[in-house]
Amino acid sequence: MKRWRALVILGTAQFLMVLDTSVMNVSISRLVEDFDTEVTAIQAVITLYTLVMAAFMITGGKLGDIFGRRRMFGLGLVVYGVGSAITAVAPTLWVLAAGWSVIEGIGAAMVLPALAALVAGEYRGRDRAVAYGVIGGLAGAGIAVGPLLGGWVTTNLTWRLVFAGEVVVVALILCFFRWIEDHSQPGRKVRLDAVGAALSGIGLALVVLGVLQSSTWGWLRPRNVPFTVFGFAPTLFVVAAGGVVLGLFRAWEHHRQAQRRDPLVRFSLFGVPALRSGLVLLLLQNLVLLGLFFVIPLYLQVIQGLDAFETGLRLLPVSVTMLFASMSGPLIGRFAGQRTVVRCGLAVLFAAILWLVAGIEPQLDDLHFALAMALLGLGMGLLASQLGNVVQSSVGEADRSEAGGLQYTAQNLGSSLGTALIGALLIGALVGVFTTTIEDDPRISDAVQQQAGVAVEAGVSFVSTEQVRSSAVAAGVPAAEVDAVVDAYAEAQIGSLKSAILAGAGVTLAGFAFTRRLPTERLGGAPRRDGTAAR
């Protein structure tokens, strides 16, 4: 058992990194109330958290090479604990964003690449696959416990206690920090590429910012915008600017490598087919997962009127099956290659999303919803059981930290884009369906249609029908037309949710194109085509 005690500490840290995101997702309604804000503001805070992690994850991996992975893991936990403490006492939304989104995000960016490299360095062969299955399973456990724990605490006490508890868990991990060993071999001194770190962070931030703000600004036709570009909404221009900065980042990295200076990212790593495929699939997996975990709580809380704990109970099936499938990865790997398992996971995930879309109705069918969510978790768990091991096993020891940085960058960029993109599609579809419905409804006069159009241009948020009714009455809408406006909004809610969730099915389907270069050997050292044993 001694050889597994390091995994207990590393796995607990992984559990912690996942826990508070799921807590935030089920606490959206309470956060909106506590901070007197809107759903889109909480969406921005959640997106910023994953964006900060994505922006600094590669840098965190490189700092692990410079200062040592074990040391970076411990220091990152301290930073994460400070962020959790600030979050627990945050008096305003801006302090919440600073403590959770920024400080905790930076701490996680220091911890996670080191964690991935430490696991890969501690274990080999089948043990490594088992270890990554456990890590993936504990991530699933975080998703399982988060909605239940966060939902119960949020409903009966306050969500702040979850973050106060995280400070205690961080302190306990640090007490057993000595169990972790760094097996990396000391090499030449590595220097941090500060320019590359800045360019990558700015580029990623601009891309995600553009996608996030598309629901407010509009994609082409400007709605509620701070400025226009040649008469168009700035959304695509901001995304394009991010792409340009990322292009400069790549050019700068090639320049540093040509001068024999340490780049932040060696783009030659992307020439490893398995690594490249694993990273893309991790991005897509998290885009779908976090996108769905943003919109589904809205369906349960805003439309169905459930509280945070009831929402957590409805999310339990996805969490349980994800935990089970993640932990079963090493066993499944004895009978099927990684490519086969990943393809099965994508197929199951695609079927689950279609089933889920069919069940999104004004009245919740608990059994239908639970079965769809259980199938969703099974597909996610099959992916989680394989992809971390694919990434780390595709590179050598010297590249572990860099691969870990890329791994968690892909995951958190996917999370950022998932919350931003799926959330933007939700609001965009809400606007489109609502506008079309009121225009086609003969019960609604031209004056009220025009009034609703002005309100839509000023910005729309995903709120309850009761809030829409109150706003319509306060705006002087004739009593005979209030019901028609509310009915149109209720129809738009369901339509927009289905559209946003269906987008996840499209992303899942696209994932099949990136499975061709995944390893085909079964777990346990089956020979590769070149005759060498699997790592």
Coordinates of C-alpha atoms in Angstrom, one line a residue:
M1 CA 0.0 0.0 0.0
K2 CA 2.9 2.3 0.5
R3 CA 3.4 2.8 -3.2
W4 CA -0.2 4.2 -3.5
R5 CA -0.1 6.7 -0.6
A6 CA 1.2 9.4 -2.9
L7 CA -1.8 8.8 -5.2
V8 CA -4.1 9.5 -2.2
I9 CA -2.6 13.0 -1.8
L10 CA -2.5 13.7 -5.5
G11 CA -6.0 12.4 -6.0
T12 CA -7.4 14.5 -3.2
A13 CA -5.9 17.6 -4.8
Q14 CA -7.6 16.6 -8.1
F15 CA -10.9 16.1 -6.3
L16 CA -10.6 19.5 -4.8
M17 CA -9.9 21.2 -8.1
V18 CA -13.1 19.8 -9.5
L19 CA -15.3 20.2 -6.5
D20 CA -15.8 24.0 -6.4
T21 CA -16.6 24.3 -10.1
S22 CA -19.6 21.9 -9.6
V23 CA -20.6 23.8 -6.5
M24 CA -20.7 27.0 -8.5
N25 CA -22.8 25.4 -11.2
V26 CA -25.6 24.3 -8.8
S27 CA -25.4 27.6 -6.8
I28 CA -26.1 29.9 -9.8
S29 CA -29.5 31.0 -8.6
R30 CA -28.3 31.7 -5.1
L31 CA -25.2 33.6 -6.3
V32 CA -27.5 35.7 -8.5
E33 CA -29.6 36.5 -5.5
D34 CA -26.7 37.0 -3.0
F35 CA -24.8 39.4 -5.3
D36 CA -27.9 41.0 -6.9
T37 CA -26.7 40.3 -10.4
E38 CA -27.7 38.3 -13.5
V39 CA -27.0 34.8 -14.8
T40 CA -24.7 36.2 -17.4
A41 CA -22.5 37.7 -14.7
I42 CA -22.1 34.4 -12.9
Q43 CA -21.4 32.8 -16.3
A44 CA -18.6 35.3 -16.8
V45 CA -17.1 34.4 -13.3
I46 CA -17.2 30.7 -14.1
T47 CA -15.7 31.2 -17.5
L48 CA -13.0 33.5 -16.1
Y49 CA -12.0 30.7 -13.6
T50 CA -11.4 28.2 -16.3
L51 CA -9.8 30.8 -18.6
V52 CA -7.3 31.8 -16.0
M53 CA -6.3 28.1 -15.6
A54 CA -6.1 27.7 -19.3
A55 CA -4.0 30.8 -19.8
F56 CA -1.5 29.9 -17.0
M57 CA -1.4 26.1 -17.2
I58 CA 1.5 25.9 -19.7
T59 CA 3.4 28.4 -17.6
G60 CA 2.6 26.4 -14.5
G61 CA 4.1 23.3 -16.1
K62 CA 7.2 25.2 -17.1
L63 CA 7.6 26.6 -13.6
G64 CA 7.5 22.9 -12.4
D65 CA 10.5 22.2 -14.6
I66 CA 12.4 25.3 -13.2
F67 CA 11.6 25.0 -9.5
G68 CA 10.7 21.3 -9.2
R69 CA 7.3 19.6 -9.6
R70 CA 6.8 18.7 -6.0
R71 CA 7.7 22.2 -4.8
M72 CA 5.3 23.8 -7.4
F73 CA 2.6 21.4 -6.4
G74 CA 2.9 22.5 -2.7
L75 CA 3.2 26.2 -3.5
G76 CA 0.2 26.0 -5.8
L77 CA -1.9 24.5 -3.0
V78 CA -1.0 27.4 -0.8
V79 CA -2.1 29.9 -3.4
Y80 CA -5.3 27.9 -4.0
G81 CA -6.0 27.9 -0.3
V82 CA -5.6 31.7 -0.1
G83 CA -8.1 32.1 -3.0
S84 CA -10.6 29.8 -1.3
A85 CA -10.4 31.8 1.9
I86 CA -11.0 35.1 0.0
T87 CA -13.9 33.4 -1.9
A88 CA -15.5 32.3 1.4
V89 CA -15.8 35.9 2.7
A90 CA -16.3 37.7 -0.6
P91 CA -18.6 40.7 0.0
T92 CA -19.1 41.6 -3.7
L93 CA -19.1 39.8 -7.1
W94 CA -15.7 41.5 -7.9
V95 CA -14.1 40.0 -4.8
L96 CA -15.6 36.7 -5.7
A97 CA -14.1 36.9 -9.1
A98 CA -10.7 37.9 -7.7
G99 CA -10.6 35.1 -5.1
W100 CA -12.1 32.3 -7.0
S101 CA -11.6 33.0 -10.7
V102 CA -8.1 34.6 -10.5
I103 CA -6.3 33.5 -7.3
E104 CA -7.7 30.0 -7.2
G105 CA -7.3 29.7 -10.9
I106 CA -3.6 30.6 -10.7
G107 CA -3.2 28.1 -7.8
A108 CA -4.8 25.3 -9.9
A109 CA -2.6 26.2 -12.8
M110 CA 0.4 25.6 -10.6
V111 CA -0.9 22.4 -9.1
L112 CA -2.4 20.4 -12.0
P113 CA 0.5 20.2 -14.4
A114 CA 2.8 19.2 -11.5
L115 CA 0.1 16.6 -10.4
A116 CA 0.0 15.0 -13.9
A117 CA 3.8 14.8 -14.1
L118 CA 4.1 13.5 -10.6
V119 CA 1.6 10.7 -11.3
A120 CA 3.4 9.7 -14.5
G121 CA 6.7 9.8 -12.8
E122 CA 5.6 7.7 -9.8
Y123 CA 3.9 4.8 -11.7
R124 CA 4.7 2.8 -14.8
G125 CA 2.8 0.5 -17.2
R126 CA -0.4 -0.9 -15.8
D127 CA 0.1 0.9 -12.5
R128 CA 0.1 4.2 -14.4
A129 CA -3.1 3.4 -16.2
V130 CA -4.7 2.5 -12.8
A131 CA -3.4 5.7 -11.3
Y132 CA -4.9 7.8 -14.1
G133 CA -8.1 5.8 -13.8
V134 CA -8.2 6.7 -10.1
I135 CA -7.4 10.4 -10.9
G136 CA -10.2 10.5 -13.5
G137 CA -12.5 8.7 -11.0
L138 CA -11.8 11.2 -8.3
A139 CA -12.5 14.0 -10.8
G140 CA -15.8 12.2 -11.3
A141 CA -16.3 12.0 -7.6
G142 CA -15.8 15.8 -7.4
I143 CA -18.5 16.2 -9.9
A144 CA -20.7 13.8 -7.9
V145 CA -20.1 15.3 -4.5
G146 CA -20.1 18.9 -5.7
P147 CA -23.7 19.2 -6.7
L148 CA -24.9 17.3 -3.6
L149 CA -22.6 18.9 -1.0
G150 CA -22.8 22.3 -2.6
G151 CA -26.6 22.0 -3.1
W152 CA -27.3 20.9 0.5
V153 CA -25.0 23.5 2.0
T154 CA -26.2 26.3 -0.3
T155 CA -29.9 25.5 0.4
N156 CA -29.6 25.0 4.1
L157 CA -26.6 27.1 5.1
T158 CA -24.5 29.1 2.6
W159 CA -22.2 28.2 -0.3
R160 CA -19.4 30.0 1.4
L161 CA -18.9 27.1 3.8
V162 CA -17.7 24.9 0.9
F163 CA -14.8 27.2 0.2
A164 CA -14.0 27.5 3.9
G165 CA -13.9 23.7 4.0
E166 CA -11.5 23.8 1.0
V167 CA -9.0 25.7 3.1
V168 CA -9.1 22.9 5.7
V169 CA -8.6 20.2 3.1
V170 CA -5.6 22.1 1.6
A171 CA -4.1 22.3 5.1
L172 CA -4.5 18.5 5.5
I173 CA -2.9 17.8 2.2
L174 CA 0.1 19.9 3.1
C175 CA 0.4 17.9 6.4
F176 CA 1.0 14.8 4.4
F177 CA 3.0 16.5 1.6
R178 CA 6.1 14.4 2.5
W179 CA 4.5 11.3 0.9
I180 CA 5.0 12.7 -2.5
E181 CA 8.3 12.2 -4.3
D182 CA 9.6 13.9 -7.4
H183 CA 11.3 11.2 -9.6
S184 CA 12.3 13.6 -12.4
Q185 CA 15.9 13.7 -13.3
P186 CA 17.7 17.1 -12.8
G187 CA 18.8 18.5 -16.1
R188 CA 20.1 21.8 -17.5
K189 CA 18.6 25.0 -16.0
V190 CA 15.4 26.0 -17.7
R191 CA 14.4 29.7 -18.2
L192 CA 10.8 30.9 -18.3
D193 CA 9.7 32.4 -21.6
A194 CA 7.8 35.5 -20.1
V195 CA 7.0 36.9 -23.6
G196 CA 5.5 33.6 -24.7
A197 CA 3.5 33.3 -21.4
A198 CA 2.0 36.8 -22.0
L199 CA 1.2 36.2 -25.7
S200 CA -0.5 32.8 -25.0
G201 CA -2.5 34.3 -22.1
I202 CA -3.7 37.3 -24.0
G203 CA -4.5 35.3 -27.1
L204 CA -6.6 32.8 -25.2
A205 CA -8.3 35.5 -23.2
L206 CA -9.4 37.4 -26.3
V207 CA -10.8 34.3 -28.0
V208 CA -12.8 33.3 -25.0
L209 CA -13.9 36.9 -24.3
G210 CA -15.3 37.2 -27.8
V211 CA -17.2 34.0 -27.5
L212 CA -18.5 34.9 -24.0
Q213 CA -19.7 38.3 -25.0
S214 CA -21.4 37.2 -28.2
S215 CA -24.6 36.7 -26.3
T216 CA -24.6 40.4 -25.3
W217 CA -22.9 42.0 -28.2
G218 CA -24.3 39.8 -31.0
W219 CA -22.1 38.1 -33.6
L220 CA -22.5 40.6 -36.5
R221 CA -25.5 42.8 -35.9
P222 CA -24.6 44.9 -32.8
R223 CA -27.0 44.7 -29.8
N224 CA -25.7 45.9 -26.5
V225 CA -22.2 46.9 -27.4
P226 CA -19.6 49.3 -26.0
F227 CA -18.4 50.1 -29.5
T228 CA -18.8 48.9 -33.1
V229 CA -16.2 48.1 -35.8
F230 CA -17.3 49.3 -39.2
G231 CA -20.8 49.2 -38.0
F232 CA -20.5 45.5 -36.9
A233 CA -20.5 44.0 -33.5
P234 CA -17.0 43.6 -32.1
T235 CA -17.4 39.9 -31.3
L236 CA -15.7 38.4 -34.4
F237 CA -13.0 41.1 -34.4
V238 CA -12.1 40.3 -30.8
V239 CA -11.9 36.5 -31.6
A240 CA -9.8 37.3 -34.7
A241 CA -7.5 39.5 -32.6
G242 CA -7.0 36.5 -30.2
G243 CA -6.2 34.3 -33.2
V244 CA -3.6 36.8 -34.4
V245 CA -2.0 37.0 -31.0
L246 CA -1.9 33.2 -30.8
G247 CA -0.2 33.2 -34.2
L248 CA 2.4 35.6 -32.9
F249 CA 2.8 33.3 -29.9
R250 CA 3.6 30.4 -32.2
A251 CA 6.0 32.5 -34.3
W252 CA 7.8 33.6 -31.1
E253 CA 8.1 30.1 -29.8
H254 CA 9.7 29.0 -33.1
H255 CA 12.1 32.0 -32.9
R256 CA 13.2 31.1 -29.4
Q257 CA 13.7 27.5 -30.3
A258 CA 15.8 28.5 -33.4
Q259 CA 18.0 30.6 -31.1
R260 CA 18.4 27.6 -28.8
R261 CA 16.5 29.3 -26.0
D262 CA 13.8 27.6 -23.9
P263 CA 10.4 28.1 -25.5
L264 CA 7.3 28.0 -23.4
V265 CA 5.9 25.3 -25.7
R266 CA 7.8 23.2 -28.0
F267 CA 5.4 22.9 -30.9
S268 CA 7.3 19.9 -32.1
L269 CA 5.4 18.0 -29.4
F270 CA 2.3 18.4 -31.5
G271 CA 3.9 16.2 -34.1
V272 CA 3.3 13.2 -31.7
P273 CA 0.0 11.9 -33.1
A274 CA -1.3 10.3 -29.9
L275 CA -0.6 13.5 -27.9
R276 CA -2.2 15.7 -30.5
S277 CA -5.4 13.6 -30.6
G278 CA -5.5 13.3 -26.8
L279 CA -5.3 17.0 -26.3
V280 CA -8.1 17.8 -28.9
L281 CA -10.4 15.2 -27.4
L282 CA -9.7 16.5 -23.8
L283 CA -10.7 20.0 -25.1
L284 CA -13.9 18.7 -26.7
Q285 CA -14.8 16.5 -23.7
N286 CA -14.6 19.5 -21.3
L287 CA -16.3 21.8 -23.7
V288 CA -19.3 19.5 -23.8
L289 CA -19.2 18.7 -20.0
L290 CA -18.9 22.2 -18.7
G291 CA -21.3 23.6 -21.3
L292 CA -24.0 21.1 -20.3
F293 CA -23.3 21.6 -16.6
F294 CA -23.9 25.3 -17.1
V295 CA -27.3 25.0 -18.9
I296 CA -28.8 22.0 -17.2
P297 CA -28.9 23.6 -13.7
L298 CA -30.6 26.6 -15.4
Y299 CA -33.3 24.2 -16.7
L300 CA -33.7 22.6 -13.3
Q301 CA -33.6 25.8 -11.2
V302 CA -35.1 28.5 -13.4
I303 CA -37.8 26.5 -15.3
Q304 CA -38.5 23.7 -12.8
G305 CA -38.0 25.9 -9.8
L306 CA -35.7 23.4 -7.9
D307 CA -33.4 24.6 -5.2
A308 CA -29.6 23.9 -5.2
F309 CA -29.9 20.6 -3.3
E310 CA -32.7 19.3 -5.5
T311 CA -30.6 20.2 -8.5
G312 CA -27.7 18.2 -7.1
L313 CA -29.9 15.2 -6.6
R314 CA -31.0 15.3 -10.3
L315 CA -27.3 15.5 -11.3
L316 CA -26.3 12.6 -9.2
P317 CA -26.8 9.9 -11.9
V318 CA -24.3 11.5 -14.2
S319 CA -21.8 11.8 -11.4
V320 CA -22.1 8.2 -10.2
T321 CA -21.8 6.6 -13.6
M322 CA -18.9 8.9 -14.5
L323 CA -17.1 7.8 -11.4
F324 CA -17.8 4.1 -12.1
A325 CA -16.7 4.3 -15.7
S326 CA -13.6 6.3 -14.9
M327 CA -12.5 3.8 -12.3
S328 CA -13.2 0.9 -14.6
G329 CA -10.9 2.2 -17.3
P330 CA -7.9 0.0 -16.4
L331 CA -10.1 -3.1 -16.4
I332 CA -11.7 -2.2 -19.7
G333 CA -8.3 -1.5 -21.1
R334 CA -7.4 -5.2 -20.8
F335 CA -10.0 -6.1 -23.3
A336 CA -10.1 -3.1 -25.7
G337 CA -7.5 -0.6 -27.0
Q338 CA -7.7 3.1 -26.0
R339 CA -9.0 4.0 -29.5
T340 CA -11.9 1.6 -29.1
V341 CA -12.8 2.7 -25.6
V342 CA -12.7 6.4 -26.6
R343 CA -14.9 5.8 -29.6
C344 CA -17.4 3.9 -27.5
G345 CA -17.4 6.8 -25.0
L346 CA -18.1 9.3 -27.8
A347 CA -20.9 7.1 -29.2
V348 CA -22.5 6.7 -25.7
L349 CA -22.1 10.5 -25.1
F350 CA -23.8 11.3 -28.4
A351 CA -26.7 9.0 -27.7
A352 CA -27.1 10.5 -24.2
I353 CA -27.3 14.1 -25.4
L354 CA -29.9 13.2 -28.0
W355 CA -31.9 11.4 -25.3
L356 CA -31.5 14.4 -23.0
V357 CA -32.7 16.8 -25.6
A358 CA -35.9 14.7 -26.1
G359 CA -36.6 15.0 -22.4
I360 CA -36.3 18.8 -22.1
E361 CA -39.9 19.8 -21.6
P362 CA -41.8 22.2 -19.4
Q363 CA -42.7 19.3 -17.1
L364 CA -39.7 17.3 -15.8
D365 CA -39.9 13.6 -16.3
D366 CA -37.7 12.4 -13.5
L367 CA -37.1 8.9 -14.8
H368 CA -36.4 10.0 -18.4
F369 CA -34.0 12.7 -17.1
A370 CA -32.2 10.4 -14.7
L371 CA -31.6 7.7 -17.3
A372 CA -30.3 10.2 -19.8
M373 CA -27.9 11.7 -17.2
A374 CA -26.7 8.3 -16.2
L375 CA -25.9 7.5 -19.8
L376 CA -24.2 10.9 -20.2
G377 CA -21.9 10.1 -17.2
L378 CA -21.1 6.7 -18.6
G379 CA -19.8 8.3 -21.9
M380 CA -17.8 11.0 -20.0
G381 CA -16.3 8.4 -17.7
L382 CA -15.1 6.2 -20.6
L383 CA -13.3 9.2 -22.0
A384 CA -11.9 10.3 -18.7
S385 CA -10.5 6.8 -18.1
Q386 CA -8.3 6.9 -21.1
L387 CA -7.3 10.4 -22.2
G388 CA -5.0 11.4 -19.4
N389 CA -3.0 8.3 -19.8
V390 CA -2.9 8.8 -23.6
V391 CA -1.3 12.2 -23.2
Q392 CA 1.2 11.3 -20.5
S393 CA 2.2 8.0 -22.1
S394 CA 2.9 9.6 -25.5
V395 CA 5.9 11.5 -24.2
G396 CA 9.1 10.8 -22.3
E397 CA 10.1 11.7 -18.8
A398 CA 11.7 15.0 -19.8
D399 CA 8.5 16.2 -21.3
R400 CA 6.1 15.2 -18.5
S401 CA 5.6 18.7 -17.1
E402 CA 5.1 20.3 -20.5
A403 CA 2.6 17.6 -21.5
G404 CA 0.8 18.1 -18.2
G405 CA 0.6 21.8 -18.9
L406 CA -0.8 21.1 -22.3
Q407 CA -3.2 18.5 -20.9
Y408 CA -4.8 20.8 -18.4
T409 CA -4.6 23.8 -20.8
A410 CA -6.7 21.8 -23.3
Q411 CA -9.1 20.7 -20.5
N412 CA -9.6 24.2 -19.1
L413 CA -9.7 25.9 -22.5
G414 CA -12.5 23.5 -23.3
S415 CA -14.2 24.3 -20.0
S416 CA -14.0 28.1 -20.8
L417 CA -15.2 27.7 -24.3
G418 CA -18.0 25.3 -23.1
T419 CA -19.4 27.7 -20.6
A420 CA -18.9 30.7 -22.9
L421 CA -20.0 29.1 -26.2
I422 CA -22.9 27.0 -24.9
G423 CA -24.1 29.9 -22.7
A424 CA -23.9 32.2 -25.7
L425 CA -25.9 29.8 -27.9
L426 CA -28.4 29.6 -25.1
I427 CA -29.0 33.3 -25.0
G428 CA -28.8 33.7 -28.7
A429 CA -31.5 31.0 -29.3
L430 CA -33.6 32.5 -26.5
V431 CA -33.6 35.9 -28.2
G432 CA -34.3 34.4 -31.6
V433 CA -37.1 32.1 -30.6
F434 CA -38.7 34.8 -28.3
T435 CA -38.6 37.4 -31.0
T436 CA -40.1 35.1 -33.7
T437 CA -42.8 33.8 -31.3
I438 CA -44.1 37.2 -30.3
E439 CA -44.1 38.4 -33.9
D440 CA -46.2 35.4 -35.0
D441 CA -48.6 35.6 -32.0
P442 CA -51.8 37.5 -33.0
R443 CA -52.6 38.1 -29.3
I444 CA -49.6 40.5 -29.0
S445 CA -50.1 44.0 -30.4
D446 CA -47.6 45.8 -32.6
A447 CA -46.9 48.3 -29.7
V448 CA -46.0 45.5 -27.3
Q449 CA -43.9 43.7 -30.0
Q450 CA -41.9 46.9 -30.4
Q451 CA -41.6 47.3 -26.7
A452 CA -40.3 43.7 -26.4
G453 CA -37.9 44.4 -29.3
V454 CA -36.4 47.3 -27.4
A455 CA -36.0 45.2 -24.3
V456 CA -34.3 42.4 -26.3
E457 CA -31.8 44.9 -27.9
A458 CA -30.9 46.1 -24.4
G459 CA -29.9 42.6 -23.4
V460 CA -31.7 39.4 -22.4
S461 CA -31.0 37.1 -19.4
F462 CA -32.3 33.6 -18.7
V463 CA -34.8 34.3 -15.9
S464 CA -38.0 32.7 -14.7
T465 CA -41.4 33.3 -16.3
E466 CA -42.6 34.9 -13.1
Q467 CA -39.9 37.5 -13.4
V468 CA -40.9 38.1 -17.0
R469 CA -44.5 38.5 -15.9
S470 CA -43.5 41.0 -13.2
S471 CA -41.4 43.0 -15.7
A472 CA -44.2 43.0 -18.3
V473 CA -46.7 44.3 -15.7
A474 CA -44.2 46.9 -14.5
A475 CA -43.6 48.0 -18.1
G476 CA -47.3 48.7 -18.6
V477 CA -48.1 45.8 -20.9
P478 CA -51.9 45.4 -21.1
A479 CA -53.1 42.6 -18.8
A480 CA -54.7 40.8 -21.8
E481 CA -51.3 40.5 -23.5
V482 CA -49.1 39.6 -20.4
D483 CA -50.0 35.9 -20.6
A484 CA -49.1 35.8 -24.3
V485 CA -45.7 37.4 -23.7
V486 CA -45.0 35.0 -20.8
D487 CA -46.1 32.0 -22.9
A488 CA -43.8 33.2 -25.7
Y489 CA -40.9 33.5 -23.3
A490 CA -41.6 30.0 -21.8
E491 CA -41.5 28.5 -25.3
A492 CA -38.3 30.4 -26.0
Q493 CA -36.7 29.0 -22.9
I494 CA -37.3 25.3 -23.9
G495 CA -36.3 26.0 -27.5
S496 CA -33.1 27.7 -26.5
L497 CA -32.2 24.9 -24.0
K498 CA -32.7 22.3 -26.6
S499 CA -30.5 24.2 -29.1
A500 CA -27.7 24.7 -26.6
I501 CA -27.7 21.1 -25.6
L502 CA -27.9 19.9 -29.2
A503 CA -24.8 21.9 -29.9
G504 CA -23.0 19.5 -27.5
A505 CA -24.1 16.6 -29.7
G506 CA -22.5 18.3 -32.7
V507 CA -19.2 18.8 -30.8
T508 CA -19.2 15.1 -29.7
L509 CA -19.8 14.0 -33.2
A510 CA -16.8 16.0 -34.4
G511 CA -14.6 14.2 -31.8
F512 CA -14.7 11.0 -33.9
A513 CA -12.5 12.7 -36.5
F514 CA -9.7 12.9 -33.9
T515 CA -9.7 9.3 -32.7
R516 CA -7.8 7.8 -35.7
R517 CA -4.3 8.3 -34.3
L518 CA -5.1 7.1 -30.8
P519 CA -3.1 4.0 -29.6
T520 CA -4.7 0.7 -30.4
E521 CA -2.9 -1.6 -28.0
R522 CA -4.6 -3.1 -24.9
L523 CA -3.4 -2.3 -21.4
G524 CA -0.6 -4.5 -20.2
G525 CA 2.2 -4.0 -22.6
A526 CA 0.9 -5.3 -25.9
P527 CA 3.5 -4.6 -28.6
R528 CA 3.2 -1.7 -30.9
R529 CA 3.4 -2.0 -34.6
D530 CA 7.1 -1.1 -34.4
G531 CA 7.7 -4.0 -32.0
T532 CA 8.4 -1.9 -28.9
A533 CA 6.3 -2.3 -25.8
A534 CA 3.8 0.2 -24.7
R535 CA 5.0 2.6 -22.0

